[in-house]
mmCIF file of C-alpha atoms and ligand atoms in Angstrom:
data_model
loop_
_atom_site.group_PDB
_atom_site.id
_atom_site.type_symbol
_atom_site.label_atom_id
_atom_site.label_comp_id
_atom_site.label_asym_id
_atom_site.label_seq_id
_atom_site.Cartn_x
_atom_site.Cartn_y
_atom_site.Cartn_z
ATOM 1 C CA MET C 30 30.332 -69.306 -108.719
ATOM 2 C CA GLN C 31 30.373 -71.457 -111.830
ATOM 3 C CA LEU C 32 30.006 -75.191 -111.390
ATOM 4 C CA LYS C 33 33.201 -77.109 -112.067
ATOM 5 C CA SER C 34 33.364 -79.666 -114.817
ATOM 6 C CA ILE C 35 34.172 -83.350 -114.370
ATOM 7 C CA GLN C 36 35.483 -83.456 -117.955
ATOM 8 C CA ASP C 37 38.560 -81.506 -116.867
ATOM 9 C CA VAL C 38 39.538 -83.856 -114.026
ATOM 10 C CA ASP C 39 42.209 -86.553 -114.242
ATOM 11 C CA LEU C 40 40.435 -89.732 -113.130
ATOM 12 C CA LYS C 41 43.031 -92.320 -114.137
ATOM 13 C CA GLY C 42 43.139 -95.035 -111.476
ATOM 14 C CA LYS C 43 40.874 -92.986 -109.184
ATOM 15 C CA ARG C 44 37.974 -94.395 -107.172
ATOM 16 C CA VAL C 45 34.878 -92.259 -107.686
ATOM 17 C CA VAL C 46 31.874 -92.080 -105.356
ATOM 18 C CA VAL C 47 28.817 -90.920 -107.307
ATOM 19 C CA ARG C 48 25.385 -89.938 -105.990
ATOM 20 C CA PHE C 49 22.634 -90.588 -108.533
ATOM 21 C CA ASP C 50 18.866 -90.219 -108.306
ATOM 22 C CA PHE C 51 17.751 -93.705 -109.318
ATOM 23 C CA ASN C 52 14.406 -93.144 -107.585
ATOM 24 C CA VAL C 53 12.391 -94.588 -110.471
ATOM 25 C CA PRO C 54 8.759 -95.706 -110.463
ATOM 26 C CA LEU C 55 8.277 -99.476 -110.090
ATOM 27 C CA THR C 56 5.284 -101.733 -110.591
ATOM 28 C CA LYS C 57 3.392 -102.238 -107.319
ATOM 29 C CA THR C 58 3.420 -106.040 -107.579
ATOM 30 C CA GLU C 59 6.206 -108.644 -107.844
ATOM 31 C CA PRO C 60 8.296 -108.997 -109.865
ATOM 32 C CA ARG C 61 8.887 -105.303 -109.447
ATOM 33 C CA THR C 62 9.907 -103.817 -112.735
ATOM 34 C CA ILE C 63 10.817 -100.270 -113.669
ATOM 35 C CA THR C 64 7.957 -98.444 -115.395
ATOM 36 C CA ASP C 65 9.966 -95.378 -116.456
ATOM 37 C CA ALA C 66 13.767 -95.630 -116.609
ATOM 38 C CA SER C 67 14.386 -92.026 -117.748
ATOM 39 C CA ARG C 68 16.314 -91.099 -114.616
ATOM 40 C CA ILE C 69 18.700 -94.049 -115.097
ATOM 41 C CA ASP C 70 19.045 -93.438 -118.828
ATOM 42 C CA GLU C 71 19.944 -89.812 -118.132
ATOM 43 C CA ALA C 72 22.695 -90.935 -115.730
ATOM 44 C CA ILE C 73 24.386 -93.297 -118.202
ATOM 45 C CA PRO C 74 26.501 -90.613 -119.954
ATOM 46 C CA THR C 75 28.151 -89.744 -116.615
ATOM 47 C CA ILE C 76 28.955 -93.408 -115.907
ATOM 48 C CA ARG C 77 30.390 -93.855 -119.386
ATOM 49 C CA LEU C 78 32.496 -90.717 -119.048
ATOM 50 C CA LEU C 79 33.963 -91.906 -115.726
ATOM 51 C CA LEU C 80 34.808 -95.267 -117.320
ATOM 52 C CA GLU C 81 36.351 -93.630 -120.383
ATOM 53 C CA LYS C 82 38.469 -91.398 -118.200
ATOM 54 C CA GLY C 83 39.957 -94.470 -116.535
ATOM 55 C CA ALA C 84 38.299 -94.473 -113.090
ATOM 56 C CA SER C 85 39.305 -97.687 -111.295
ATOM 57 C CA LYS C 86 36.064 -97.974 -109.309
ATOM 58 C CA ILE C 87 32.676 -96.347 -109.524
ATOM 59 C CA VAL C 88 30.743 -96.595 -106.288
ATOM 60 C CA MET C 89 27.160 -95.515 -106.932
ATOM 61 C CA ILE C 90 24.809 -94.255 -104.235
ATOM 62 C CA SER C 91 21.052 -93.706 -104.598
ATOM 63 C CA HIS C 92 17.809 -93.750 -102.700
ATOM 64 C CA LEU C 93 14.570 -95.334 -103.877
ATOM 65 C CA GLY C 94 11.221 -94.456 -102.352
ATOM 66 C CA ARG C 95 10.841 -93.510 -98.711
ATOM 67 C CA PRO C 96 11.753 -96.561 -96.582
ATOM 68 C CA ASP C 97 12.255 -94.312 -93.525
ATOM 69 C CA GLY C 98 15.680 -95.437 -92.383
ATOM 70 C CA GLN C 99 14.977 -99.180 -92.367
ATOM 71 C CA PRO C 100 15.813 -101.992 -94.777
ATOM 72 C CA ASN C 101 12.743 -102.973 -96.778
ATOM 73 C CA PRO C 102 12.968 -105.379 -99.743
ATOM 74 C CA LYS C 103 10.165 -103.460 -101.482
ATOM 75 C CA TYR C 104 12.596 -100.593 -101.985
ATOM 76 C CA SER C 105 15.679 -102.610 -102.952
ATOM 77 C CA LEU C 106 17.788 -101.181 -105.781
ATOM 78 C CA GLU C 107 18.008 -104.652 -107.339
ATOM 79 C CA PRO C 108 15.883 -103.783 -110.400
ATOM 80 C CA VAL C 109 18.101 -100.733 -110.918
ATOM 81 C CA ALA C 110 21.304 -102.822 -110.713
ATOM 82 C CA GLU C 111 19.885 -105.239 -113.307
ATOM 83 C CA TYR C 112 18.819 -102.430 -115.609
ATOM 84 C CA LEU C 113 22.231 -100.728 -115.370
ATOM 85 C CA ALA C 114 24.066 -103.988 -116.073
ATOM 86 C CA SER C 115 21.989 -104.646 -119.179
ATOM 87 C CA LYS C 116 22.333 -101.071 -120.447
ATOM 88 C CA LEU C 117 26.083 -100.874 -119.860
ATOM 89 C CA GLY C 118 26.818 -104.482 -120.833
ATOM 90 C CA THR C 119 28.997 -105.014 -117.746
ATOM 91 C CA ASP C 120 28.563 -106.465 -114.264
ATOM 92 C CA VAL C 121 27.081 -104.200 -111.645
ATOM 93 C CA ILE C 122 27.508 -105.486 -108.099
ATOM 94 C CA LEU C 123 24.750 -104.552 -105.653
ATOM 95 C CA SER C 124 26.056 -104.367 -102.079
ATOM 96 C CA GLU C 125 23.996 -105.773 -99.240
ATOM 97 C CA SER C 126 23.964 -102.455 -97.473
ATOM 98 C CA ALA C 127 25.577 -99.079 -98.091
ATOM 99 C CA VAL C 128 27.915 -99.644 -95.137
ATOM 100 C CA ASP C 129 28.306 -103.433 -94.752
ATOM 101 C CA ASN C 130 31.617 -104.891 -93.594
ATOM 102 C CA GLY C 131 32.155 -106.939 -96.722
ATOM 103 C CA LEU C 132 32.097 -103.815 -98.821
ATOM 104 C CA ARG C 133 35.678 -102.806 -98.073
ATOM 105 C CA ASN C 134 36.931 -106.219 -99.203
ATOM 106 C CA LEU C 135 34.727 -106.089 -102.258
ATOM 107 C CA LEU C 136 36.218 -102.741 -103.182
ATOM 108 C CA GLN C 137 39.757 -104.208 -102.936
ATOM 109 C CA LEU C 138 39.035 -106.688 -105.735
ATOM 110 C CA PRO C 139 40.428 -105.378 -109.007
ATOM 111 C CA GLU C 140 37.657 -106.993 -111.073
ATOM 112 C CA THR C 141 34.787 -105.139 -109.418
ATOM 113 C CA LYS C 142 34.522 -101.863 -111.208
ATOM 114 C CA LEU C 143 30.887 -100.853 -110.867
ATOM 115 C CA VAL C 144 29.339 -101.149 -107.431
ATOM 116 C CA LEU C 145 25.844 -99.964 -106.575
ATOM 117 C CA LEU C 146 25.299 -99.494 -102.856
ATOM 118 C CA GLU C 147 21.923 -100.750 -101.615
ATOM 119 C CA ASN C 148 19.302 -98.038 -100.957
ATOM 120 C CA ILE C 149 20.961 -95.337 -98.863
ATOM 121 C CA ARG C 150 17.618 -94.530 -97.157
ATOM 122 C CA PHE C 151 17.721 -97.964 -95.497
ATOM 123 C CA LEU C 152 20.078 -96.179 -93.082
ATOM 124 C CA PRO C 153 18.609 -93.661 -90.625
ATOM 125 C CA GLY C 154 21.640 -91.381 -90.984
ATOM 126 C CA GLU C 155 20.946 -90.474 -94.598
ATOM 127 C CA GLU C 156 17.966 -88.160 -94.149
ATOM 128 C CA LYS C 157 19.440 -86.782 -90.905
ATOM 129 C CA ASN C 158 22.549 -85.681 -92.790
ATOM 130 C CA ASP C 159 24.555 -87.716 -90.279
ATOM 131 C CA MET C 160 28.224 -86.788 -90.614
ATOM 132 C CA GLU C 161 29.461 -90.197 -89.444
ATOM 133 C CA LEU C 162 27.592 -91.828 -92.303
ATOM 134 C CA ALA C 163 28.831 -89.167 -94.709
ATOM 135 C CA GLU C 164 32.416 -89.861 -93.640
ATOM 136 C CA LYS C 165 31.979 -93.634 -94.084
ATOM 137 C CA LEU C 166 30.665 -93.109 -97.593
ATOM 138 C CA SER C 167 33.543 -90.764 -98.380
ATOM 139 C CA GLN C 168 36.037 -93.532 -97.609
ATOM 140 C CA TYR C 169 34.942 -95.446 -100.719
ATOM 141 C CA GLY C 170 36.440 -92.903 -103.074
ATOM 142 C CA ASP C 171 39.084 -90.331 -103.939
ATOM 143 C CA ILE C 172 36.620 -88.097 -105.757
ATOM 144 C CA TYR C 173 32.930 -87.295 -105.269
ATOM 145 C CA VAL C 174 30.501 -86.667 -108.086
ATOM 146 C CA ASN C 175 26.915 -85.566 -107.527
ATOM 147 C CA ASP C 176 24.663 -86.307 -110.483
ATOM 148 C CA ALA C 177 21.448 -86.595 -108.439
ATOM 149 C CA PHE C 178 19.688 -83.421 -109.549
ATOM 150 C CA GLY C 179 16.293 -84.890 -108.580
ATOM 151 C CA ALA C 180 17.456 -85.141 -104.948
ATOM 152 C CA ALA C 181 19.541 -81.939 -104.816
ATOM 153 C CA HIS C 182 16.833 -80.160 -102.797
ATOM 154 C CA ARG C 183 17.478 -82.638 -99.973
ATOM 155 C CA LYS C 184 20.125 -81.875 -97.364
ATOM 156 C CA HIS C 185 21.089 -85.503 -96.759
ATOM 157 C CA ALA C 186 24.336 -87.298 -95.881
ATOM 158 C CA SER C 187 25.010 -88.495 -99.433
ATOM 159 C CA THR C 188 23.852 -85.309 -101.191
ATOM 160 C CA TYR C 189 25.123 -82.680 -98.761
ATOM 161 C CA GLY C 190 27.196 -83.683 -95.719
ATOM 162 C CA ILE C 191 29.548 -85.867 -97.770
ATOM 163 C CA ASN C 192 30.952 -82.772 -99.487
ATOM 164 C CA ALA C 193 32.778 -81.914 -96.250
ATOM 165 C CA PHE C 194 35.121 -84.849 -96.868
ATOM 166 C CA PHE C 195 35.911 -84.005 -100.485
ATOM 167 C CA LYS C 196 37.180 -80.435 -100.253
ATOM 168 C CA GLY C 197 38.274 -79.428 -103.750
ATOM 169 C CA ARG C 198 37.455 -82.944 -105.006
ATOM 170 C CA ALA C 199 33.648 -82.683 -105.450
ATOM 171 C CA TYR C 200 32.128 -82.236 -108.912
ATOM 172 C CA PRO C 201 28.719 -82.145 -110.561
ATOM 173 C CA GLY C 202 27.944 -84.968 -112.982
ATOM 174 C CA LEU C 203 26.908 -84.318 -116.580
ATOM 175 C CA LEU C 204 23.185 -84.500 -115.822
ATOM 176 C CA MET C 205 23.460 -82.189 -112.814
ATOM 177 C CA LYS C 206 25.270 -79.620 -114.967
ATOM 178 C CA LYS C 207 22.765 -79.868 -117.778
ATOM 179 C CA GLU C 208 19.824 -79.451 -115.384
ATOM 180 C CA ILE C 209 21.322 -76.437 -113.627
ATOM 181 C CA GLU C 210 22.313 -74.757 -116.876
ATOM 182 C CA SER C 211 18.840 -75.216 -118.399
ATOM 183 C CA LEU C 212 16.946 -74.099 -115.327
ATOM 184 C CA SER C 213 19.199 -71.143 -114.686
ATOM 185 C CA SER C 214 18.502 -69.802 -118.160
ATOM 186 C CA LEU C 215 14.878 -69.466 -117.028
ATOM 187 C CA LEU C 216 16.027 -67.377 -114.075
ATOM 188 C CA GLU C 217 18.642 -65.228 -115.803
ATOM 189 C CA LYS C 218 17.306 -62.938 -118.517
ATOM 190 C CA PRO C 219 14.761 -65.251 -120.142
ATOM 191 C CA ALA C 220 13.612 -64.177 -123.628
ATOM 192 C CA LYS C 221 10.171 -62.534 -123.417
ATOM 193 C CA PRO C 222 7.301 -63.234 -123.515
ATOM 194 C CA PHE C 223 7.831 -65.827 -120.803
ATOM 195 C CA VAL C 224 4.806 -68.091 -120.322
ATOM 196 C CA ALA C 225 4.531 -70.569 -117.441
ATOM 197 C CA ILE C 226 1.940 -73.318 -117.294
ATOM 198 C CA VAL C 227 1.245 -74.740 -113.864
ATOM 199 C CA GLY C 228 -1.111 -77.593 -113.120
ATOM 200 C CA GLY C 229 -1.345 -80.539 -110.776
ATOM 201 C CA ALA C 230 -3.347 -81.125 -107.671
ATOM 202 C CA LYS C 231 -2.672 -78.678 -104.880
ATOM 203 C CA VAL C 232 -2.034 -74.955 -104.648
ATOM 204 C CA SER C 233 -0.321 -75.472 -101.271
ATOM 205 C CA ASP C 234 2.397 -77.682 -102.831
ATOM 206 C CA LYS C 235 3.400 -75.031 -105.318
ATOM 207 C CA ILE C 236 2.487 -71.692 -103.740
ATOM 208 C CA LYS C 237 6.084 -70.511 -103.266
ATOM 209 C CA THR C 238 7.003 -71.385 -106.841
ATOM 210 C CA ILE C 239 3.878 -69.650 -108.166
ATOM 211 C CA GLU C 240 4.720 -66.504 -106.174
ATOM 212 C CA LYS C 241 8.174 -66.482 -107.731
ATOM 213 C CA LEU C 242 6.859 -67.235 -111.222
ATOM 214 C CA LEU C 243 4.464 -64.282 -110.964
ATOM 215 C CA VAL C 244 7.470 -61.995 -110.723
ATOM 216 C CA MET C 245 9.326 -63.667 -113.594
ATOM 217 C CA VAL C 246 6.698 -64.369 -116.252
ATOM 218 C CA ASP C 247 4.381 -62.392 -118.508
ATOM 219 C CA THR C 248 1.575 -64.945 -118.364
ATOM 220 C CA LEU C 249 0.788 -67.768 -115.952
ATOM 221 C CA LEU C 250 -1.669 -70.358 -117.269
ATOM 222 C CA ILE C 251 -3.290 -72.439 -114.562
ATOM 223 C CA GLY C 252 -4.868 -75.829 -115.147
ATOM 224 C CA GLY C 253 -5.505 -79.189 -113.515
ATOM 225 C CA ALA C 254 -7.157 -79.535 -110.124
ATOM 226 C CA MET C 255 -5.144 -76.494 -109.071
ATOM 227 C CA ALA C 256 -7.472 -74.310 -111.154
ATOM 228 C CA TYR C 257 -10.636 -74.956 -109.081
ATOM 229 C CA PRO C 258 -9.523 -73.165 -105.893
ATOM 230 C CA PHE C 259 -8.609 -70.161 -108.079
ATOM 231 C CA LEU C 260 -12.012 -70.231 -109.796
ATOM 232 C CA LYS C 261 -13.784 -70.521 -106.460
ATOM 233 C CA ALA C 262 -11.668 -67.690 -105.029
ATOM 234 C CA ARG C 263 -13.077 -65.543 -107.845
ATOM 235 C CA GLY C 264 -16.608 -66.504 -106.854
ATOM 236 C CA ASN C 265 -17.334 -69.249 -109.393
ATOM 237 C CA SER C 266 -19.064 -72.466 -108.402
ATOM 238 C CA VAL C 267 -16.876 -75.532 -108.908
ATOM 239 C CA GLY C 268 -19.422 -78.318 -108.312
ATOM 240 C CA ASN C 269 -17.763 -81.392 -106.783
ATOM 241 C CA SER C 270 -14.289 -80.563 -108.093
ATOM 242 C CA LEU C 271 -11.266 -81.087 -105.854
ATOM 243 C CA CYS C 272 -11.064 -77.867 -103.874
ATOM 244 C CA SER C 273 -9.940 -77.490 -100.258
ATOM 245 C CA ASP C 274 -10.723 -74.356 -98.234
ATOM 246 C CA ASP C 275 -7.025 -73.895 -97.509
ATOM 247 C CA ASP C 276 -6.250 -73.891 -101.209
ATOM 248 C CA VAL C 277 -9.022 -71.357 -101.856
ATOM 249 C CA SER C 278 -7.487 -68.945 -99.364
ATOM 250 C CA LEU C 279 -4.011 -69.437 -100.848
ATOM 251 C CA ALA C 280 -5.453 -68.829 -104.306
ATOM 252 C CA LYS C 281 -7.065 -65.614 -103.020
ATOM 253 C CA GLN C 282 -3.662 -64.405 -101.813
ATOM 254 C CA LEU C 283 -2.065 -65.166 -105.164
ATOM 255 C CA LEU C 284 -4.826 -63.425 -107.103
ATOM 256 C CA ALA C 285 -4.471 -60.373 -104.875
ATOM 257 C CA ALA C 286 -0.712 -60.361 -105.465
ATOM 258 C CA ASP C 287 -1.194 -60.591 -109.217
ATOM 259 C CA LYS C 288 -1.280 -56.847 -109.871
ATOM 260 C CA GLY C 289 -0.314 -57.280 -113.509
ATOM 261 C CA GLY C 290 -3.215 -59.638 -114.284
ATOM 262 C CA LYS C 291 -0.816 -62.375 -115.369
ATOM 263 C CA ILE C 292 -2.871 -65.300 -114.080
ATOM 264 C CA GLN C 293 -5.157 -66.964 -116.619
ATOM 265 C CA LEU C 294 -7.794 -69.462 -115.530
ATOM 266 C CA PRO C 295 -9.850 -72.011 -117.482
ATOM 267 C CA LYS C 296 -12.933 -70.660 -119.263
ATOM 268 C CA ASP C 297 -14.541 -74.077 -119.769
ATOM 269 C CA HIS C 298 -14.026 -77.654 -118.656
ATOM 270 C CA ILE C 299 -14.424 -81.339 -119.258
ATOM 271 C CA VAL C 300 -16.517 -82.634 -116.373
ATOM 272 C CA ALA C 301 -18.013 -85.916 -115.188
ATOM 273 C CA GLU C 302 -19.934 -87.228 -112.208
ATOM 274 C CA GLY C 303 -16.744 -88.833 -110.889
ATOM 275 C CA LEU C 304 -13.344 -90.125 -111.942
ATOM 276 C CA GLU C 305 -14.924 -93.018 -113.836
ATOM 277 C CA GLY C 306 -17.865 -90.997 -115.135
ATOM 278 C CA LYS C 307 -18.844 -90.114 -118.690
ATOM 279 C CA PRO C 308 -16.987 -87.009 -119.902
ATOM 280 C CA GLU C 309 -19.057 -83.946 -120.890
ATOM 281 C CA THR C 310 -18.037 -80.495 -122.028
ATOM 282 C CA CYS C 311 -19.059 -77.737 -119.627
ATOM 283 C CA HIS C 312 -19.139 -74.550 -121.721
ATOM 284 C CA THR C 313 -19.239 -72.156 -118.787
ATOM 285 C CA ILE C 314 -16.682 -71.153 -116.181
ATOM 286 C CA ALA C 315 -19.079 -72.279 -113.462
ATOM 287 C CA ILE C 316 -19.293 -76.036 -112.926
ATOM 288 C CA PRO C 317 -22.786 -77.311 -112.001
ATOM 289 C CA GLU C 318 -23.569 -79.171 -108.780
ATOM 290 C CA GLY C 319 -22.928 -82.902 -109.013
ATOM 291 C CA LYS C 320 -20.176 -82.459 -111.613
ATOM 292 C CA MET C 321 -16.434 -82.550 -111.177
ATOM 293 C CA GLY C 322 -13.895 -80.781 -113.389
ATOM 294 C CA LEU C 323 -11.348 -83.272 -114.775
ATOM 295 C CA ASP C 324 -9.725 -81.442 -117.699
ATOM 296 C CA ILE C 325 -9.633 -78.024 -119.333
ATOM 297 C CA GLY C 326 -12.245 -77.494 -122.092
ATOM 298 C CA PRO C 327 -11.851 -76.652 -125.807
ATOM 299 C CA MET C 328 -12.070 -72.845 -125.440
ATOM 300 C CA THR C 329 -9.376 -72.954 -122.765
ATOM 301 C CA ILE C 330 -7.172 -75.185 -124.923
ATOM 302 C CA GLN C 331 -7.531 -72.631 -127.718
ATOM 303 C CA SER C 332 -6.772 -69.639 -125.538
ATOM 304 C CA TYR C 333 -3.836 -71.272 -123.673
ATOM 305 C CA GLY C 334 -2.503 -72.392 -127.058
ATOM 306 C CA ASP C 335 -2.599 -68.780 -128.303
ATOM 307 C CA HIS C 336 -0.519 -67.650 -125.318
ATOM 308 C CA ILE C 337 1.976 -70.480 -125.852
ATOM 309 C CA LYS C 338 2.353 -69.620 -129.566
ATOM 310 C CA THR C 339 3.618 -66.115 -128.728
ATOM 311 C CA ALA C 340 6.084 -67.275 -126.052
ATOM 312 C CA LYS C 341 9.871 -67.169 -126.379
ATOM 313 C CA THR C 342 10.431 -68.897 -123.025
ATOM 314 C CA ILE C 343 8.169 -71.588 -121.557
ATOM 315 C CA PHE C 344 8.183 -73.436 -118.251
ATOM 316 C CA TRP C 345 5.656 -76.196 -117.618
ATOM 317 C CA ASN C 346 4.953 -78.095 -114.418
ATOM 318 C CA GLY C 347 1.854 -80.177 -113.721
ATOM 319 C CA PRO C 348 -0.826 -81.694 -115.980
ATOM 320 C CA MET C 349 -4.039 -79.907 -117.048
ATOM 321 C CA GLY C 350 -6.321 -82.752 -116.005
ATOM 322 C CA LEU C 351 -6.557 -86.433 -115.181
ATOM 323 C CA PHE C 352 -4.455 -87.306 -118.241
ATOM 324 C CA GLU C 353 -3.836 -90.900 -117.119
ATOM 325 C CA SER C 354 -7.408 -91.479 -118.259
ATOM 326 C CA LYS C 355 -7.868 -91.072 -122.003
ATOM 327 C CA ALA C 356 -11.194 -89.271 -121.584
ATOM 328 C CA PHE C 357 -9.461 -86.461 -119.687
ATOM 329 C CA ALA C 358 -6.081 -86.328 -121.458
ATOM 330 C CA ARG C 359 -6.838 -83.882 -124.245
ATOM 331 C CA GLY C 360 -5.972 -80.680 -122.362
ATOM 332 C CA THR C 361 -2.584 -81.971 -121.203
ATOM 333 C CA MET C 362 -1.714 -83.502 -124.589
ATOM 334 C CA SER C 363 -2.698 -80.283 -126.397
ATOM 335 C CA ILE C 364 -0.359 -78.270 -124.178
ATOM 336 C CA ALA C 365 2.472 -80.726 -124.959
ATOM 337 C CA HIS C 366 1.832 -80.479 -128.729
ATOM 338 C CA GLU C 367 1.473 -76.716 -128.603
ATOM 339 C CA ILE C 368 4.800 -76.253 -126.765
ATOM 340 C CA ALA C 369 6.503 -78.742 -129.104
ATOM 341 C CA GLY C 370 5.346 -76.633 -132.054
ATOM 342 C CA THR C 371 7.039 -73.427 -130.858
ATOM 343 C CA LYS C 372 10.631 -72.288 -131.267
ATOM 344 C CA ALA C 373 10.636 -71.082 -127.667
ATOM 345 C CA PHE C 374 13.179 -72.224 -125.097
ATOM 346 C CA SER C 375 10.996 -74.778 -123.289
ATOM 347 C CA VAL C 376 11.521 -76.587 -120.016
ATOM 348 C CA VAL C 377 9.218 -79.169 -118.452
ATOM 349 C CA GLY C 378 9.677 -80.510 -114.915
ATOM 350 C CA GLY C 379 7.760 -82.737 -112.506
ATOM 351 C CA GLY C 380 7.016 -86.446 -112.680
ATOM 352 C CA ASP C 381 3.458 -86.178 -114.043
ATOM 353 C CA SER C 382 4.049 -83.540 -116.680
ATOM 354 C CA VAL C 383 7.217 -85.292 -117.827
ATOM 355 C CA ALA C 384 5.264 -88.561 -118.146
ATOM 356 C CA ALA C 385 2.638 -86.653 -120.153
ATOM 357 C CA VAL C 386 5.308 -85.240 -122.461
ATOM 358 C CA GLN C 387 6.722 -88.751 -122.988
ATOM 359 C CA GLN C 388 3.195 -90.019 -123.694
ATOM 360 C CA SER C 389 2.659 -87.245 -126.254
ATOM 361 C CA GLY C 390 5.738 -88.409 -128.188
ATOM 362 C CA GLU C 391 7.030 -84.814 -128.261
ATOM 363 C CA ALA C 392 9.804 -85.006 -125.630
ATOM 364 C CA SER C 393 12.597 -84.490 -128.164
ATOM 365 C CA LYS C 394 11.057 -81.168 -129.215
ATOM 366 C CA PHE C 395 11.407 -79.683 -125.726
ATOM 367 C CA SER C 396 14.617 -77.785 -124.980
ATOM 368 C CA HIS C 397 14.918 -79.536 -121.632
ATOM 369 C CA VAL C 398 12.963 -82.299 -119.895
ATOM 370 C CA SER C 399 13.973 -82.186 -116.239
ATOM 371 C CA THR C 400 14.493 -85.326 -114.128
ATOM 372 C CA GLY C 401 13.549 -83.327 -111.030
ATOM 373 C CA GLY C 402 10.074 -82.562 -109.744
ATOM 374 C CA GLY C 403 10.464 -80.967 -106.316
ATOM 375 C CA ALA C 404 14.065 -80.074 -107.165
ATOM 376 C CA SER C 405 13.161 -78.093 -110.292
ATOM 377 C CA LEU C 406 10.403 -76.179 -108.479
ATOM 378 C CA GLU C 407 12.679 -75.382 -105.573
ATOM 379 C CA TYR C 408 15.438 -74.254 -107.913
ATOM 380 C CA ILE C 409 13.043 -71.824 -109.590
ATOM 381 C CA GLU C 410 11.817 -70.574 -106.252
ATOM 382 C CA LYS C 411 15.218 -70.097 -104.596
ATOM 383 C CA GLY C 412 17.747 -70.032 -107.439
ATOM 384 C CA GLU C 413 19.870 -72.579 -105.571
ATOM 385 C CA LEU C 414 19.639 -76.054 -104.004
ATOM 386 C CA PRO C 415 21.559 -77.417 -100.995
ATOM 387 C CA GLY C 416 23.204 -80.185 -103.040
ATOM 388 C CA VAL C 417 24.361 -77.728 -105.691
ATOM 389 C CA GLN C 418 25.462 -75.073 -103.247
ATOM 390 C CA ALA C 419 27.622 -77.685 -101.498
ATOM 391 C CA LEU C 420 29.336 -78.476 -104.819
ATOM 392 C CA ARG C 421 30.032 -74.809 -105.435
ATOM 393 C CA PHE C 422 31.176 -73.735 -101.972
ATOM 394 C CA GLY C 423 31.567 -76.890 -99.849
ATOM 395 C CA VAL C 424 29.727 -77.327 -96.545
HETATM 396 C C1 3PG X 187 11.984 -87.362 -106.182
HETATM 397 O O1 3PG X 187 11.573 -88.332 -106.796
HETATM 398 O O2 3PG X 187 11.316 -86.340 -105.991
HETATM 399 C C2 3PG X 187 13.400 -87.397 -105.657
HETATM 400 O O3 3PG X 187 14.004 -88.618 -105.940
HETATM 401 C C3 3PG X 187 13.448 -87.095 -104.179
HETATM 402 O O4 3PG X 187 12.706 -88.027 -103.463
HETATM 403 P P1 3PG X 187 11.979 -87.589 -102.131
HETATM 404 O O5 3PG X 187 10.900 -86.614 -102.523
HETATM 405 O O6 3PG X 187 11.465 -88.841 -101.497
HETATM 406 O O7 3PG X 187 13.038 -86.910 -101.282
HETATM 407 MG MG1 MG X 188 9.574 -85.850 -104.492
#
């Protein structure tokens, strides 16, 4: 069933409850400032549309971090409220709690238009999908909009249960629609060759997505720390590289399942004695004792680049090495430049790879840069997410 469109809805004088994913990275020390506001920036078009269409109130819900059901000033949405106010040029009121008593009165005042509820995960009911909490939240509005793609894989009160109280009045926001449309074009008849690039730290985090990708793609390029368990599973020594036994056995399973020989592994590496060590090129697949692989090497960059050049569809998740450190960033940056140079339909998802794409300055050349990490992987794996399914069919 097609997702409905908020553009077609009459919002004049209506109060709208909107779930966003404002879970943005903050500096670790006070004053806590936002280090990457992409998720908020991507939500702005939905807020503007609701305002243009004459909504009388916009009550925004989001989580930030994992405060485990308890108020914790470290995870306050205050920096988000400030950022939104400065971007929109209007007041944004931050409530003390998502369900405080003063909130009802506040919502009666005609002058308060934009209200941001304090972190919804300060309440234990959110992650438990508590229906009492969902009902309370539903009382703030006549219409529900879910624009929190990044949290759509969570079955929580404000992403899932709340739909029960908005039968026929629940809609995806503009970002949610854009995300689902882009990701579903990877799943439905992608132009071939389809090349996926998967990196990052652990095989166990992504095994289900890799299994699914193996069915969908023509070539699967593996990089980052994820590559070492695969190399070891094929009998290569990996020195001191990150490589758990569990990941080696998962990698063995995936290699055995790869009947078509779609999986490509690094042929050479950039290694060092440790994270702070001096980078050296290791020209062989095998990594010597005492050395740790921290990036893909020049031959691998060349060969992965050749695969990317032929692709008509590309999906990328996870960096090729420790790109936060300049000495080990070349592999990841080369992949970003290579994808940017193609005419392929290209999608990148996941916090680290998205940050790498931003760092490369090539983001605008990607067809779609997803705001979801876990959500985009789960969508690829399952073809649906609880938060999206609830919008389509209710709960
Ligand atoms: C994310 O950043 O992945 C989303 O905001 C979801 O957060 P969570 O992984 O803590 O549920
Ligand atoms: Mg997450």
